[in-house]
Amino acid sequence: MVLLCLPRQSADWRGLSLMRALTLFRIVWVRRLGWLVALWVGSVVALAAVAMLFRTVMSLAGLTR
């Protein structure tokens, strides 16, 4: 039996290269998702810091209750 022009059994058969490619794709996908989450969290923290800075400046200027 031949699947994708690759023999089913051989002496050094460790799985199809497609399986390794899928595993690498999953690792890359998880890393990309991790970067996306890290950038999102970083932007939320930066926005909160700027908002607190503006609030402090406005409070010192007497613009809040």
Backbone as a ProteinNet text record, in pm:
[ID]
protein_1_A
[PRIMARY]
MVLLCLPRQSADWRGLSLMRALTLFRIVWVRRLGWLVALWVGSVVALAAVAMLFRTVMSLAGLTR
[TERTIARY]
84.6	0	88.9	57	133.7	40.4	83.6	6.3	89.6	41.2	112.3	251.1	259.6	384.7	491.5	451.1	544.1	511.2	611.4	582.4	529.6	442.3	380.4	479.7	563.2	659.3	798.7	891.6	1031.2	1114.8	1244.3	1332	1338.9	1336.3	1347.8	1216.5	1105.7	975.6	946.4	927.9	893.7	769.2	694.1	577.8	599.3	494	503.9	560.5	626.5	680	567.4	448.4	334.1	302.4	325.4	300.6	396.7	523.5	621.9	588	546	509.9	390.2	294.4	178.2	218.6	309.9	357.7	429.6	514.3	583.3	483.9	381.4	279.2	208.7	179.1	113.5	202.4	332.3	425.1	430.4	440.1	443.8	313.8	201	70.9	59.7	107.2	102.4	192.2	310	398.7	333.8	272.3	206.9	92.4	15.4	-92.9	-38.2	72.9	137.5	182.4	242	282.6	162.4	55.2	-65.2	-119.1	-126.2	-175.4	-81.2	49.6	146.9	136.3	122.3	108.2	-21.7	-129.7	-257.5	-249	-192.9	-179.9	-89.7	19	109.2	41.2	-41.1	-109.7	-214.7	-282	-380.1	-309.9	-196	-120.7	-69.8	-19	30.3	-83.4	-199.1	-313.8	-358	-357.3	-393.8	-294.3	-166.4	-64.6	-83	-109.6	-131.4	-257.9	-362.7	-487.7	-466.2	-390.1	-361.7	-278.1	-184.8	-102.9	-189.7	-279.7	-371.1	-460.1	-508.1	-595.9	-520.4	-394.8	-313.1	-288.9	-254.3	-230.5	-358.2	-471.3	-597.8	-632.9	-604.2	-631.5	-543.8	-418.4	-328.1	-368.8	-429	-473.5	-610.4	-673.1	-802.9	-918.9	-904.5	-1008.6	-1099.1	-1078.6	-1165.6	-1230.5	-1331.1	-1404	-1323.9
-118.1	0	124.2	219.3	342.3	460	546.1	664.9	787.6	872.2	992.4	960.2	851.2	805.7	773	741.8	702.5	559.9	474.8	338.6	334.4	239.3	229.1	179.5	86.4	30.1	38.4	77.4	75.3	58.1	41	16.4	136.2	256.2	375.7	453.4	384.5	451	502.5	632.4	695.5	781.4	758.5	839.9	922.3	971	1053.3	1189.1	1250.3	1383.5	1483.7	1451.2	1539	1547.2	1439.1	1440	1534.7	1530.9	1623	1766.7	1788.7	1923	1973.5	1887.4	1927.6	1963.6	1887.9	1918.2	2052.3	2076.8	2205.5	2319.1	2295	2396.9	2430.6	2328.4	2354.1	2435.5	2405.4	2480.5	2625.8	2646.6	2782.8	2854.9	2786.7	2847.2	2888.1	2803.4	2835.8	2955	2960.1	3075.2	3203.8	3196.9	3316.4	3361.6	3266.7	3300.8	3360.6	3306.8	3362.3	3505	3533.5	3670.8	3763.9	3716	3797.4	3833	3734.3	3758.4	3852.8	3831.8	3917.6	4062.2	4082	4218.1	4282.4	4205.7	4258.9	4299.4	4212	4243.6	4365.3	4370.4	4486	4616.4	4612.7	4734.8	4777.1	4681.5	4714.4	4775.8	4719.9	4774.4	4914.9	4935.2	5068	5169.9	5131.1	5220.9	5256	5158.4	5184.4	5279.8	5263.6	5352.4	5495.5	5513.3	5647.7	5708.9	5629.7	5680.1	5724.3	5647.6	5685.3	5812	5825	5946.4	6068	6058.3	6168.6	6201.2	6099.6	6121.7	6193.5	6155.5	6221.3	6367.7	6391.7	6529.9	6612.4	6556.5	6629	6654	6559.6	6577.3	6687.7	6690.6	6796.2	6933.7	6938.9	7064.8	7106.9	7023.6	7057.8	7034.2	6945.3	6921.8	6804.3	6743	6634.8	6673.2	6600.8	6634	6614
0	0	0	-84.4	-94	-65.4	23.9	59.9	27.9	-58.5	-100.8	-155.3	-228.7	-289.4	-185.4	-63.9	40.9	81.7	94.7	136.2	279.5	304.3	436.2	540.2	504.5	598.7	538.5	623.2	582.9	708.7	691.6	805.7	899.3	845	929.3	936.4	929.8	931.9	1070.8	1083.2	1210.8	1196	1096	1068.9	944.6	891.8	772	806.6	712.4	735.8	760.2	710.7	735.4	883.1	957.3	1101.2	1170.7	1132.2	1190.7	1152.4	1031	987.2	1066.2	1094.4	1172.7	1313.9	1373.8	1508.1	1509.6	1410.8	1402.9	1382	1301	1279	1409	1490.4	1619	1710.8	1713.3	1797.6	1751.7	1621.3	1566.9	1598.9	1586.2	1613.2	1759.3	1850.6	1993.6	2023.4	1960.9	1981.7	1930.9	1814.1	1760.3	1849.3	1898.9	1990.1	2118.6	2167.7	2287.1	2266.7	2150.7	2120.6	2111.1	2051.5	2040.7	2178.7	2266.2	2402.7	2477	2463.4	2531.3	2483.3	2353.1	2300.8	2347.7	2352.2	2398.1	2545	2629.1	2771.7	2790.4	2716.1	2724.9	2686.6	2583.7	2541.9	2644.4	2706.3	2809.8	2930.8	2970.4	3083.9	3052.2	2930.9	2892.2	2890.5	2839.4	2837.8	2979.1	3068.9	3208.5	3274	3244.9	3302	3253.4	3125.7	3071.1	3129.4	3144.3	3202	3346.7	3422.2	3561.4	3567.6	3473.9	3468	3438.6	3340.6	3309.5	3428.8	3495.3	3610.6	3722.7	3745	3846.6	3810.3	3684.4	3639.3	3653.4	3614.8	3626.7	3772.6	3859	4001.5	4059.7	4021	4070.1	4017	3900.8	3840.8	3893.8	3973.7	4030.1	3935.2	3839.5	3742	3778.3	3894.3	3937.8	4068.8	4108.9	4230.7	4354.6
[MASK]
+++++++++++++++++++++++++++++++++++++++++++++++++++++++++++++++++

